[in-house]
């Protein structure tokens, strides 16, 4: 066989390998082909091609593996079992930038599915190799590495700590300062995934100087970047007063409030979440948000949003109101009660109704004025309805009941309480009757109204256990009226009158 023929054979072999990996990579990009490829044993055919002498074949083989592993955890598991990870890790250090991107993609695709698979990636020694990639000149390699590190860190605190221990954080902070938008986004997302697990991990990110650089980007025109920036800042803020204060000290207010009107739903939701996470810690932080115009901005936001986007705004108003009478008054003045009442009525999801019920309870529980502001919005019957609804979740029932009790114990605005006399079950009724028993002895106008509205009649129909708190309240109310009036409205009185007519003998 001549030399030319030998070369031709090699050429054909190379062409065949190239065509094979390109076709597999192409097929693997469409979900409907995955099962067929898996059944054909494509994994074991791709593995030796990762070591091919031709760089494009190596890269395309890695890309195909990444697409397969990305599809589901079974295929990701097959990559681990096929002993492919050590090969990829080795190549990350040795090969060109195209291969590095493809290899990092496979590691990310495996790590994303579960903590166990992410741990396999860590065990293969990938972290050190990925961190070295963060120092590469090529932004695409940095991005692929940052993405893989974020996917490893997002599962739990142990994996996030492993990413930190490998030295990733200072390099990720450098990446958010790079000019490329997509690199900034992925690096901010990875930092957010590290911060979310514990105060210690968030502190590591803060110590690397992340807050100042994130804060500079809050008004960036790119929506996808802002999503990640606000997510990272809220994951830092949520853990402790100190961390929340550090975020506030980066002078993000009042600038962040404009982003509550951002056209991008996720940007809005992440901003509202950030404001909630700061407001929940202390009255001082909540007051700072109020002073910046934050409550009014969040009330507008709750009015303009629906569903889960609305939720962090609802909770933020509840947290602010919970801190003190004055802060709750700030929510009332900004028309917060009205918007929370609308959310309670129109949201179909139980967990959002539960949050609105809780927030209204936090506003109404402070003083009679606070309770009256909530009662005026016709919230009490709605809360009762949520509590009594047969198909309501346990959480909605608990929060509605607690909110009702909190508001009722302060509410002396009797017209708002009257409807509950007719509908409330015994455990709520005792609180309603208790409030009437507090007010009626001292208010003659209210006493008269209570008779004409049918309230006194309703109280006579209540069957209270002798000696119970409810029986005491009923007695206190009855003592506000002449005996014959109480008798007149007692059940069976008209029948006994008719009996007397029957028995009456005219003279």
mmCIF file of C-alpha atoms in Angstrom, residues 53 81 115-116 118-119 168 232 268 279 295 297 307 325 347 379:
data_model
loop_
_atom_site.group_PDB
_atom_site.id
_atom_site.type_symbol
_atom_site.label_atom_id
_atom_site.label_comp_id
_atom_site.label_asym_id
_atom_site.label_seq_id
_atom_site.Cartn_x
_atom_site.Cartn_y
_atom_site.Cartn_z
ATOM 1 C CA UNK A 53 -5.791 14.202 18.069
ATOM 2 C CA UNK A 81 -20.293 6.494 35.524
ATOM 3 C CA UNK A 115 -26.410 17.923 44.828
ATOM 4 C CA UNK A 116 -25.099 14.354 44.316
ATOM 5 C CA UNK A 118 -22.625 18.360 41.595
ATOM 6 C CA UNK A 119 -20.605 16.581 44.286
ATOM 7 C CA UNK A 168 -13.615 31.522 43.127
ATOM 8 C CA UNK A 232 -27.449 38.897 44.554
ATOM 9 C CA UNK A 268 -39.449 44.188 39.392
ATOM 10 C CA UNK A 279 -37.236 46.100 55.616
ATOM 11 C CA UNK A 295 -43.651 52.327 51.019
ATOM 12 C CA UNK A 297 -43.586 52.913 45.677
ATOM 13 C CA UNK A 307 -49.598 36.623 41.232
ATOM 14 C CA UNK A 325 -47.441 51.828 65.222
ATOM 15 C CA UNK A 347 -55.728 36.644 44.051
ATOM 16 C CA UNK A 379 -61.450 43.218 55.191
#
